[in-house]
mmCIF file of C-alpha atoms in Angstrom:
data_model
loop_
_atom_site.group_PDB
_atom_site.id
_atom_site.type_symbol
_atom_site.label_atom_id
_atom_site.label_comp_id
_atom_site.label_asym_id
_atom_site.label_seq_id
_atom_site.Cartn_x
_atom_site.Cartn_y
_atom_site.Cartn_z
ATOM 1 C CA MET A 164 98.144 103.995 106.170
ATOM 2 C CA VAL A 165 95.760 101.706 104.280
ATOM 3 C CA ARG A 166 97.195 98.423 103.038
ATOM 4 C CA ARG A 167 95.625 96.295 100.344
ATOM 5 C CA ASN A 168 96.086 92.514 100.140
ATOM 6 C CA PRO A 169 99.575 92.533 101.700
ATOM 7 C CA LYS A 170 99.781 88.743 101.816
ATOM 8 C CA ASN A 171 98.927 88.014 98.183
ATOM 9 C CA PRO A 172 101.695 88.831 95.690
ATOM 10 C CA ALA A 173 100.337 89.588 92.258
ATOM 11 C CA LYS A 174 102.768 88.069 89.760
ATOM 12 C CA GLN A 175 102.011 89.018 86.188
ATOM 13 C CA PRO A 176 103.455 88.148 82.761
ATOM 14 C CA ASN A 177 106.278 90.053 81.165
ATOM 15 C CA GLY A 178 105.529 93.391 79.550
ATOM 16 C CA ARG A 179 107.252 95.000 76.572
ATOM 17 C CA GLY A 180 108.517 98.259 78.030
ATOM 18 C CA ASN A 181 111.626 99.962 76.653
ATOM 19 C CA HIS A 182 113.245 101.223 79.830
ATOM 20 C CA PRO A 183 115.963 103.533 78.463
ATOM 21 C CA SER A 184 113.410 105.982 76.999
ATOM 22 C CA SER A 185 111.928 108.725 79.154
ATOM 23 C CA ASN A 186 108.316 108.284 78.077
ATOM 24 C CA ALA A 187 106.030 105.578 76.791
ATOM 25 C CA GLY A 188 106.299 106.790 73.197
ATOM 26 C CA GLY A 189 110.062 106.280 73.108
ATOM 27 C CA GLY A 190 111.013 109.965 73.017
ATOM 28 C CA SER A 191 113.418 111.767 75.318
ATOM 29 C CA GLY A 192 113.953 115.001 77.134
ATOM 30 C CA PHE A 193 111.016 115.094 79.502
ATOM 31 C CA VAL A 194 109.020 113.198 82.087
ATOM 32 C CA ARG A 195 105.232 113.246 82.181
ATOM 33 C CA ILE A 196 103.190 113.196 85.359
ATOM 34 C CA ILE A 197 100.584 110.460 84.967
ATOM 35 C CA SER A 198 97.916 111.467 87.463
ATOM 36 C CA GLY A 199 97.008 113.652 90.405
ATOM 37 C CA LYS A 200 96.956 117.441 90.674
ATOM 38 C CA TRP A 201 99.628 117.891 87.974
ATOM 39 C CA ARG A 202 98.241 115.243 85.642
ATOM 40 C CA GLY A 203 99.594 115.543 82.108
ATOM 41 C CA ARG A 204 102.350 118.036 82.937
ATOM 42 C CA LYS A 205 105.593 117.466 81.018
ATOM 43 C CA LEU A 206 108.819 118.512 82.688
ATOM 44 C CA PRO A 207 112.342 118.654 81.215
ATOM 45 C CA VAL A 208 114.994 116.086 82.083
ATOM 46 C CA LYS A 209 118.703 116.860 82.249
ATOM 47 C CA ASN A 210 120.704 114.966 79.622
ATOM 48 C CA VAL A 211 122.897 112.823 81.879
ATOM 49 C CA GLU A 212 124.721 109.700 80.737
ATOM 50 C CA GLY A 213 123.047 106.573 82.088
ATOM 51 C CA LEU A 214 119.894 108.355 83.225
ATOM 52 C CA ARG A 215 116.916 106.032 82.726
ATOM 53 C CA PRO A 216 113.627 107.728 83.628
ATOM 54 C CA THR A 217 110.983 105.154 84.480
ATOM 55 C CA THR A 218 108.666 104.711 81.492
ATOM 56 C CA ASP A 219 105.078 105.915 81.648
ATOM 57 C CA ARG A 220 103.837 102.342 81.369
ATOM 58 C CA VAL A 221 105.849 101.135 84.359
ATOM 59 C CA LYS A 222 105.135 104.287 86.345
ATOM 60 C CA GLU A 223 101.392 103.943 85.830
ATOM 61 C CA THR A 224 101.492 100.372 87.123
ATOM 62 C CA VAL A 225 103.600 101.271 90.143
ATOM 63 C CA PHE A 226 101.422 104.168 91.199
ATOM 64 C CA ASN A 227 98.285 102.101 90.765
ATOM 65 C CA TRP A 228 99.861 99.714 93.262
ATOM 66 C CA LEU A 229 100.505 102.629 95.624
ATOM 67 C CA ALA A 230 97.220 104.464 95.077
ATOM 68 C CA ALA A 231 95.902 103.884 98.606
ATOM 69 C CA ASP A 232 99.208 104.616 100.339
ATOM 70 C CA LEU A 233 100.541 107.946 99.073
ATOM 71 C CA TYR A 234 98.130 110.413 100.666
ATOM 72 C CA GLN A 235 100.086 112.320 103.351
ATOM 73 C CA ALA A 236 102.954 109.812 103.081
ATOM 74 C CA LYS A 237 106.573 110.754 103.653
ATOM 75 C CA CYS A 238 108.531 109.452 100.650
ATOM 76 C CA LEU A 239 112.196 108.926 99.803
ATOM 77 C CA ASP A 240 113.482 108.687 96.216
ATOM 78 C CA VAL A 241 116.959 107.178 96.627
ATOM 79 C CA PHE A 242 118.374 107.512 93.081
ATOM 80 C CA ALA A 243 116.130 110.315 91.881
ATOM 81 C CA GLY A 244 117.567 110.849 88.380
ATOM 82 C CA SER A 245 114.821 112.730 86.549
ATOM 83 C CA GLY A 246 112.798 113.027 89.747
ATOM 84 C CA GLY A 247 109.875 111.367 87.965
ATOM 85 C CA LEU A 248 108.910 109.022 90.787
ATOM 86 C CA GLY A 249 109.145 111.663 93.478
ATOM 87 C CA LEU A 250 107.195 114.210 91.418
ATOM 88 C CA GLU A 251 104.480 111.645 90.740
ATOM 89 C CA ALA A 252 104.194 110.959 94.473
ATOM 90 C CA LEU A 253 103.838 114.690 95.157
ATOM 91 C CA SER A 254 101.169 114.986 92.473
ATOM 92 C CA ARG A 255 99.234 112.252 94.275
ATOM 93 C CA GLN A 256 99.212 114.116 97.594
ATOM 94 C CA ALA A 257 102.292 112.781 99.361
ATOM 95 C CA ASP A 258 103.053 114.927 102.405
ATOM 96 C CA HIS A 259 106.754 115.342 101.587
ATOM 97 C CA VAL A 260 109.317 113.813 99.250
ATOM 98 C CA THR A 261 113.082 113.678 99.798
ATOM 99 C CA LEU A 262 115.080 113.116 96.600
ATOM 100 C CA LEU A 263 118.712 111.988 96.477
ATOM 101 C CA GLU A 264 120.685 112.614 93.279
ATOM 102 C CA LEU A 265 124.461 112.523 92.820
ATOM 103 C CA ASP A 266 124.662 114.362 89.490
ATOM 104 C CA LYS A 267 124.728 118.115 90.077
ATOM 105 C CA GLY A 268 122.953 118.989 86.843
ATOM 106 C CA ALA A 269 120.182 116.427 87.355
ATOM 107 C CA ALA A 270 119.638 117.603 90.934
ATOM 108 C CA ALA A 271 119.446 121.220 89.744
ATOM 109 C CA GLN A 272 116.867 120.272 87.109
ATOM 110 C CA ILE A 273 114.693 118.568 89.728
ATOM 111 C CA ASN A 274 114.793 121.763 91.786
ATOM 112 C CA LEU A 275 113.815 123.805 88.719
ATOM 113 C CA ASN A 276 110.889 121.462 88.042
ATOM 114 C CA LEU A 277 109.738 121.724 91.645
ATOM 115 C CA ALA A 278 109.845 125.508 91.345
ATOM 116 C CA THR A 279 107.835 125.336 88.110
ATOM 117 C CA LEU A 280 105.177 123.346 89.963
ATOM 118 C CA ASN A 281 105.314 125.650 93.005
ATOM 119 C CA ALA A 282 106.006 122.550 95.102
ATOM 120 C CA ASP A 283 107.435 123.475 98.483
ATOM 121 C CA ASN A 284 107.063 120.062 100.125
ATOM 122 C CA ALA A 285 110.129 118.405 98.615
ATOM 123 C CA THR A 286 113.838 118.447 99.412
ATOM 124 C CA VAL A 287 116.571 117.605 96.897
ATOM 125 C CA HIS A 288 119.974 116.488 98.185
ATOM 126 C CA ASN A 289 122.841 116.573 95.662
ATOM 127 C CA ILE A 290 124.708 113.736 97.339
ATOM 128 C CA ASP A 291 125.831 110.138 96.970
ATOM 129 C CA ALA A 292 122.909 108.001 98.116
ATOM 130 C CA LEU A 293 125.042 105.523 100.065
ATOM 131 C CA GLN A 294 126.775 108.348 101.892
ATOM 132 C CA TYR A 295 123.426 109.892 102.797
ATOM 133 C CA LEU A 296 121.936 106.580 103.977
ATOM 134 C CA SER A 297 124.989 105.782 106.114
ATOM 135 C CA GLN A 298 123.814 108.268 108.720
ATOM 136 C CA THR A 299 121.044 107.660 111.235
ATOM 137 C CA GLY A 300 117.833 108.408 109.402
ATOM 138 C CA GLN A 301 114.280 109.572 109.802
ATOM 139 C CA PRO A 302 111.623 106.963 108.986
ATOM 140 C CA PHE A 303 109.790 107.099 105.650
ATOM 141 C CA ASP A 304 106.471 105.543 104.639
ATOM 142 C CA VAL A 305 107.328 104.889 100.974
ATOM 143 C CA VAL A 306 110.791 104.455 99.440
ATOM 144 C CA PHE A 307 111.618 104.345 95.721
ATOM 145 C CA ILE A 308 114.840 102.593 94.685
ATOM 146 C CA ASP A 309 115.903 102.632 91.025
ATOM 147 C CA PRO A 310 119.707 102.368 91.056
ATOM 148 C CA PRO A 311 122.002 102.618 88.023
ATOM 149 C CA PHE A 312 122.225 99.276 86.265
ATOM 150 C CA ARG A 313 125.163 96.951 86.885
ATOM 151 C CA LYS A 314 126.753 99.052 89.619
ATOM 152 C CA ASP A 315 126.114 96.552 92.449
ATOM 153 C CA LEU A 316 124.513 99.186 94.671
ATOM 154 C CA LEU A 317 121.206 97.607 95.616
ATOM 155 C CA SER A 318 122.194 95.291 98.478
ATOM 156 C CA ASP A 319 124.118 98.046 100.252
ATOM 157 C CA VAL A 320 121.179 100.438 99.922
ATOM 158 C CA LEU A 321 118.728 97.891 101.310
ATOM 159 C CA ASN A 322 121.014 97.145 104.246
ATOM 160 C CA LYS A 323 121.415 100.821 105.143
ATOM 161 C CA LEU A 324 117.695 101.518 104.843
ATOM 162 C CA GLU A 325 116.862 98.656 107.168
ATOM 163 C CA HIS A 326 119.537 99.182 109.810
ATOM 164 C CA ASN A 327 119.920 102.962 109.966
ATOM 165 C CA GLY A 328 116.348 103.892 110.824
ATOM 166 C CA TRP A 329 115.068 105.006 107.407
ATOM 167 C CA LEU A 330 111.913 102.880 107.340
ATOM 168 C CA ASN A 331 108.645 103.059 109.229
ATOM 169 C CA LYS A 332 107.379 99.812 110.738
ATOM 170 C CA ASN A 333 105.092 99.129 107.783
ATOM 171 C CA ALA A 334 106.978 100.976 105.058
ATOM 172 C CA LEU A 335 106.492 100.192 101.386
ATOM 173 C CA ILE A 336 109.658 99.792 99.313
ATOM 174 C CA TYR A 337 109.617 99.934 95.514
ATOM 175 C CA ILE A 338 112.622 98.356 93.761
ATOM 176 C CA GLU A 339 113.314 98.688 90.033
ATOM 177 C CA ALA A 340 116.338 96.825 88.654
ATOM 178 C CA GLU A 341 117.690 94.935 85.669
ATOM 179 C CA LYS A 342 115.891 91.632 85.161
ATOM 180 C CA GLU A 343 119.178 89.711 85.004
ATOM 181 C CA LEU A 344 119.775 90.568 88.662
ATOM 182 C CA GLY A 345 116.955 88.264 89.733
ATOM 183 C CA VAL A 346 114.985 88.654 92.945
ATOM 184 C CA PRO A 347 116.948 90.880 95.332
ATOM 185 C CA ASP A 348 118.048 89.615 98.722
ATOM 186 C CA VAL A 349 115.853 91.608 101.088
ATOM 187 C CA PRO A 350 115.398 91.321 104.879
ATOM 188 C CA ALA A 351 113.298 88.350 105.956
ATOM 189 C CA HIS A 352 110.446 90.515 107.245
ATOM 190 C CA TRP A 353 109.981 92.306 103.899
ATOM 191 C CA ASP A 354 107.101 90.693 101.987
ATOM 192 C CA MET A 355 106.979 91.040 98.207
ATOM 193 C CA ILE A 356 103.383 92.038 97.483
ATOM 194 C CA LYS A 357 103.675 92.963 93.797
ATOM 195 C CA GLU A 358 105.988 91.941 90.964
ATOM 196 C CA LYS A 359 106.102 92.627 87.246
ATOM 197 C CA HIS A 360 108.561 92.732 84.338
ATOM 198 C CA ALA A 361 108.860 95.076 81.374
ATOM 199 C CA GLY A 362 111.534 94.437 78.757
ATOM 200 C CA GLN A 363 114.899 94.251 80.528
ATOM 201 C CA VAL A 364 113.478 95.584 83.797
ATOM 202 C CA SER A 365 111.905 93.941 86.824
ATOM 203 C CA PHE A 366 110.002 95.998 89.364
ATOM 204 C CA ARG A 367 108.684 94.906 92.733
ATOM 205 C CA LEU A 368 106.878 96.315 95.725
ATOM 206 C CA TYR A 369 107.683 95.149 99.250
ATOM 207 C CA LEU A 370 105.858 95.622 102.521
ATOM 208 C CA ARG A 371 108.087 95.826 105.579
ATOM 209 C CA GLU A 372 106.257 93.922 108.283
ATOM 210 C CA GLU A 373 106.590 95.121 111.843
ATOM 211 C CA LYS A 374 109.087 92.999 113.758
#
């Protein structure tokens, strides 16, 4: 997979995103695919308490970062929620996306949206993410991690990804979390290559260097 400037983190000033909304205009009830073969498609989101679909503004930035790395990539969306990140990856020619979502209704809605798009290269698991990651895994090229705020889940997820075989040697890991959390404690051989902030949210991209 092509890598671009892995040694030069691009730190940028704070944005003004409003993370709790499901689209850049502040509305709710759907996610919009930004680019790729399903560009502009709007898909319904299950009304689940605490669900925070990534805003269009943040999503556009993230997928610009990943533009050279998604083609034929195997992706994992750890806390899928609306499925917006995984669907965007599929739209941009990812080979396969695995989505983990604990809420039964949200997981069912992701499956309905995949059926609407006639997407047969995705798998949705209605399961607790930590339970799923506790088993020995298959390696992924790109991993999206956007855990529920203030649930203290991130460090455990990162540990399981690293030690249970879920990451390829040069995997890319996207982490979205509340700004107050600060920079997450990641393994020493993960290099932060991108970082940005939007409202109450910080989002970062890491490159896992081969040991």
